[in-house]
XYZ file of N, CA and C in Angstrom:
357
model
N 30.783 35.810 12.040
C 29.353 35.646 12.135
C 29.047 34.166 12.345
N 28.227 33.905 13.347
C 27.853 32.519 13.645
C 26.727 32.055 12.741
N 26.796 30.761 12.371
C 25.707 30.170 11.607
C 24.677 29.632 12.587
N 23.417 29.844 12.281
C 22.390 29.330 13.199
C 22.437 27.800 13.235
N 22.138 27.270 14.395
C 22.081 25.821 14.555
C 20.786 25.334 13.908
N 20.893 24.264 13.144
C 19.716 23.727 12.472
C 18.757 23.134 13.499
N 17.495 23.479 13.360
C 16.479 22.947 14.271
C 16.217 21.486 13.934
N 15.674 20.726 14.902
C 15.308 19.334 14.591
C 14.301 19.242 13.447
N 13.396 20.205 13.377
C 12.403 20.198 12.300
C 13.063 20.444 10.957
N 13.990 21.407 10.922
C 14.714 21.712 9.687
C 15.530 20.527 9.204
N 16.161 19.838 10.145
C 16.942 18.645 9.801
C 16.027 17.561 9.222
N 14.842 17.386 9.832
C 13.908 16.372 9.347
C 13.425 16.707 7.937
N 13.111 17.971 7.692
C 12.671 18.386 6.361
C 13.785 18.152 5.347
N 15.011 18.479 5.692
C 16.146 18.264 4.798
C 16.306 16.776 4.475
N 16.186 15.921 5.483
C 16.299 14.477 5.271
C 15.158 13.949 4.398
N 13.946 14.464 4.608
C 12.809 14.029 3.793
C 12.973 14.432 2.337
N 13.487 15.634 2.106
C 13.695 16.095 0.737
C 14.784 15.300 0.037
N 15.659 14.691 0.803
C 16.745 13.905 0.219
C 16.288 12.507 -0.207
N 15.094 12.090 0.219
C 14.587 10.767 -0.158
C 14.305 10.712 -1.658
N 14.660 9.615 -2.271
C 14.289 9.414 -3.669
C 12.813 9.035 -3.719
N 12.244 9.089 -4.901
C 10.844 8.695 -5.088
C 10.641 7.233 -4.673
N 11.610 6.381 -5.022
C 11.520 4.962 -4.680
C 11.585 4.752 -3.174
N 12.478 5.476 -2.491
C 12.583 5.362 -1.031
C 11.295 5.828 -0.364
N 10.752 6.934 -0.850
C 9.505 7.461 -0.281
C 8.371 6.461 -0.465
N 8.306 5.832 -1.636
C 7.259 4.829 -1.888
C 7.421 3.645 -0.943
N 8.649 3.190 -0.745
C 8.881 2.075 0.178
C 8.471 2.439 1.597
N 8.809 3.637 2.027
C 8.411 4.087 3.366
C 6.894 4.100 3.478
N 6.232 4.650 2.449
C 4.785 4.742 2.493
C 4.147 3.363 2.604
N 4.511 2.446 1.708
C 3.878 1.131 1.703
C 4.217 0.352 2.961
N 5.395 0.578 3.512
C 5.758 -0.065 4.772
C 4.857 0.447 5.899
N 4.630 1.747 5.930
C 3.749 2.333 6.951
C 2.320 1.834 6.778
N 1.867 1.719 5.543
C 0.514 1.222 5.297
C 0.382 -0.227 5.764
N 1.458 -0.992 5.639
C 1.427 -2.377 6.132
C 1.240 -2.397 7.651
N 1.884 -1.467 8.368
C 1.678 -1.370 9.822
C 0.206 -1.083 10.135
N -0.403 -0.202 9.350
C -1.806 0.143 9.580
C -2.701 -1.070 9.352
N -2.467 -1.802 8.262
C -3.306 -2.967 7.990
C -3.049 -4.086 8.997
N -1.811 -4.185 9.486
C -1.538 -5.165 10.548
C -2.329 -4.812 11.810
N -2.374 -3.515 12.141
C -3.148 -3.081 13.310
C -4.637 -3.328 13.091
N -5.106 -3.095 11.869
C -6.514 -3.354 11.562
C -6.843 -4.830 11.752
N -5.924 -5.697 11.333
C -6.145 -7.135 11.503
C -6.132 -7.516 12.979
N -5.169 -6.975 13.720
C -5.054 -7.308 15.140
C -6.282 -6.864 15.924
N -6.846 -5.718 15.556
C -7.986 -5.170 16.291
C -9.320 -5.439 15.603
N -9.261 -6.128 14.463
C -10.468 -6.398 13.661
C -11.262 -5.116 13.444
N -10.533 -4.099 12.998
C -11.096 -2.767 12.852
C -11.357 -2.462 11.376
N -12.593 -2.556 10.953
C -12.953 -2.338 9.562
C -12.685 -0.905 9.125
N -12.829 0.052 10.014
C -12.566 1.447 9.657
C -11.096 1.661 9.303
N -10.192 0.982 10.008
C -8.771 1.078 9.657
C -8.511 0.479 8.280
N -9.149 -0.641 7.970
C -9.010 -1.233 6.638
C -9.494 -0.256 5.569
N -10.634 0.365 5.812
C -11.171 1.316 4.838
C -10.245 2.521 4.686
N -9.681 2.982 5.795
C -8.739 4.098 5.738
C -7.491 3.707 4.941
N -7.012 2.500 5.146
C -5.839 2.026 4.397
C -6.157 1.963 2.908
N -7.335 1.494 2.569
C -7.729 1.404 1.160
C -7.785 2.789 0.525
N -8.429 3.739 1.191
C -8.531 5.097 0.660
C -7.148 5.725 0.504
N -6.310 5.526 1.489
C -4.959 6.078 1.442
C -4.181 5.474 0.280
N -4.258 4.165 0.139
C -3.563 3.492 -0.958
C -4.042 3.967 -2.314
N -5.346 4.127 -2.477
C -5.891 4.584 -3.753
C -5.451 6.024 -4.049
N -5.406 6.856 -3.026
C -4.957 8.234 -3.225
C -3.508 8.263 -3.696
N -2.676 7.442 -3.100
C -1.265 7.401 -3.475
C -1.099 6.856 -4.885
N -1.849 5.808 -5.227
C -1.787 5.278 -6.592
C -2.209 6.340 -7.603
N -3.203 7.156 -7.247
C -3.667 8.189 -8.168
C -2.596 9.252 -8.419
N -1.626 9.350 -7.517
C -0.541 10.323 -7.675
C 0.688 9.720 -8.347
N 0.566 8.454 -8.787
C 1.646 7.846 -9.544
C 2.678 7.085 -8.741
N 2.461 6.948 -7.449
C 3.389 6.139 -6.658
C 3.041 4.681 -6.926
N 4.007 3.887 -7.368
C 3.690 2.527 -7.810
C 3.237 1.612 -6.689
N 2.402 0.655 -7.072
C 1.926 -0.378 -6.165
C 3.086 -1.289 -5.811
N 3.206 -1.674 -4.549
C 4.286 -2.591 -4.183
C 4.022 -3.977 -4.772
N 4.934 -4.869 -4.564
C 4.831 -6.187 -5.166
C 3.820 -7.086 -4.464
N 3.261 -6.681 -3.366
C 2.337 -7.523 -2.621
C 0.906 -7.351 -3.106
N 0.284 -8.472 -3.405
C -1.103 -8.471 -3.845
C -2.063 -8.146 -2.708
N -1.568 -8.184 -1.494
C -2.420 -7.912 -0.334
C -2.899 -6.467 -0.282
N -2.333 -5.598 -1.123
C -2.689 -4.187 -1.078
C -3.915 -3.832 -1.908
N -4.498 -4.787 -2.608
C -5.694 -4.493 -3.398
C -6.901 -5.200 -2.780
N -8.077 -4.663 -3.031
C -9.312 -5.282 -2.564
C -9.556 -6.537 -3.398
N -9.972 -7.607 -2.759
C -10.230 -8.863 -3.468
C -11.555 -8.766 -4.220
N -11.558 -9.061 -5.530
C -12.808 -9.013 -6.287
C -13.753 -10.179 -5.982
N -13.262 -11.210 -5.306
C -14.085 -12.382 -4.993
C -14.776 -12.219 -3.642
N -13.974 -11.997 -2.589
C -14.548 -11.951 -1.232
C -14.563 -10.540 -0.641
N -14.048 -9.576 -1.382
C -14.050 -8.165 -0.998
C -13.221 -7.876 0.252
N -12.203 -8.690 0.516
C -11.295 -8.422 1.633
C -10.549 -7.127 1.368
N -10.340 -6.363 2.414
C -9.645 -5.081 2.308
C -8.135 -5.275 2.210
N -7.412 -4.225 1.776
C -5.951 -4.316 1.772
C -5.436 -4.703 3.154
N -4.546 -5.676 3.161
C -3.988 -6.167 4.418
C -4.701 -7.383 4.985
N -5.930 -7.619 4.569
C -6.674 -8.786 5.040
C -6.380 -9.988 4.158
N -6.363 -11.167 4.777
C -6.336 -12.396 3.992
C -7.705 -12.595 3.372
N -7.737 -13.331 2.279
C -9.014 -13.630 1.643
C -9.804 -14.625 2.490
N -11.103 -14.606 2.278
C -12.016 -15.483 3.003
C -12.291 -16.703 2.128
N -12.212 -17.876 2.713
C -12.470 -19.113 1.987
C -13.914 -19.125 1.502
N -14.096 -19.324 0.190
C -15.444 -19.328 -0.391
C -15.601 -20.527 -1.316
N -16.830 -21.057 -1.433
C -17.057 -22.195 -2.328
C -16.645 -21.868 -3.766
N -16.019 -22.814 -4.415
C -15.599 -22.726 -5.810
C -14.504 -21.692 -6.067
N -13.876 -21.187 -5.033
C -12.772 -20.235 -5.186
C -11.625 -20.688 -4.290
N -10.611 -21.253 -4.897
C -9.474 -21.760 -4.129
C -8.604 -20.616 -3.632
N -7.954 -20.857 -2.509
C -7.014 -19.890 -1.946
C -5.596 -20.386 -2.190
N -4.743 -19.486 -2.622
C -3.317 -19.760 -2.760
C -2.584 -18.790 -1.843
N -1.926 -19.315 -0.819
C -1.231 -18.463 0.161
C -2.170 -17.421 0.762
N -3.372 -17.836 1.131
C -4.395 -17.000 1.772
C -4.975 -15.917 0.869
N -4.746 -16.014 -0.449
C -5.288 -15.039 -1.395
C -5.967 -15.775 -2.549
N -7.032 -15.168 -3.076
C -7.669 -15.708 -4.268
C -6.819 -15.376 -5.492
N -6.738 -16.291 -6.453
C -5.982 -16.005 -7.681
C -6.492 -14.756 -8.414
N -7.780 -14.483 -8.302
C -8.347 -13.288 -8.942
C -7.773 -12.007 -8.333
N -7.474 -12.040 -7.049
C -6.875 -10.880 -6.380
C -5.444 -10.678 -6.862
N -4.744 -11.772 -7.010
C -3.369 -11.716 -7.514
C -3.367 -11.136 -8.928
N -4.306 -11.595 -9.749
C -4.403 -11.097 -11.124
C -4.785 -9.622 -11.146
N -5.682 -9.218 -10.270
C -6.079 -7.811 -10.202
C -4.877 -6.940 -9.834
N -4.076 -7.373 -8.887
C -2.887 -6.618 -8.499
C -1.907 -6.524 -9.663
N -1.746 -7.631 -10.400
C -0.845 -7.623 -11.555
C -1.312 -6.591 -12.584
N -2.614 -6.589 -12.869
C -3.156 -5.650 -13.854
C -3.015 -4.202 -13.378
N -3.309 -3.955 -12.107
C -3.163 -2.599 -11.567
C -1.716 -2.124 -11.653
N -0.798 -3.011 -11.286
C 0.621 -2.660 -11.334
C 1.030 -2.344 -12.776
N 0.566 -3.181 -13.697
C 0.883 -2.976 -15.112
C 0.327 -1.647 -15.614
N -0.921 -1.361 -15.259
C -1.540 -0.108 -15.693
C -0.844 1.113 -15.099
N -0.485 1.048 -13.810
C 0.171 2.207 -13.200
C 1.578 2.386 -13.744
N 2.279 1.284 -14.033
C 3.620 1.397 -14.606
C 3.565 1.931 -16.010
N 2.613 1.469 -16.824
C 2.462 1.972 -18.185
C 2.040 3.430 -18.188
N 1.172 3.798 -17.255
C 0.758 5.195 -17.151
C 1.906 6.098 -16.772
N 2.813 5.583 -15.925
C 3.966 6.377 -15.498
C 4.941 6.580 -16.653
N 5.087 5.590 -17.529
C 6.016 5.716 -18.638
C 5.445 6.591 -19.752
N 4.112 6.646 -19.869
C 3.491 7.469 -20.903
C 3.463 8.935 -20.519
N 3.497 9.238 -19.228
C 3.393 10.622 -18.775
C 4.629 11.429 -19.082
């Protein structure tokens, strides 16, 4: 009896199921970076908003925030994920980001990591 040849779709599903949670998270955040890069290149606010919604949905499902502070909305200038912060009076920029944005990302990461360990 012959074994059926695996379809390309079946092979892809098998490979996806073999991904660890960490690998899947890395793939996701890498893809989101491509989206925000495209939003920056095209100055497309709708793409930024889509990236933000997508990121928030993933965070709500327990996938951890990556190490980049660029993935959170800036509380000072309201820059979207993937955008550099906007220079504003009395708010210094460090590596194109406001320190408040960096702190917000740290707190979010801490909260999501603590929530994951408590679950």
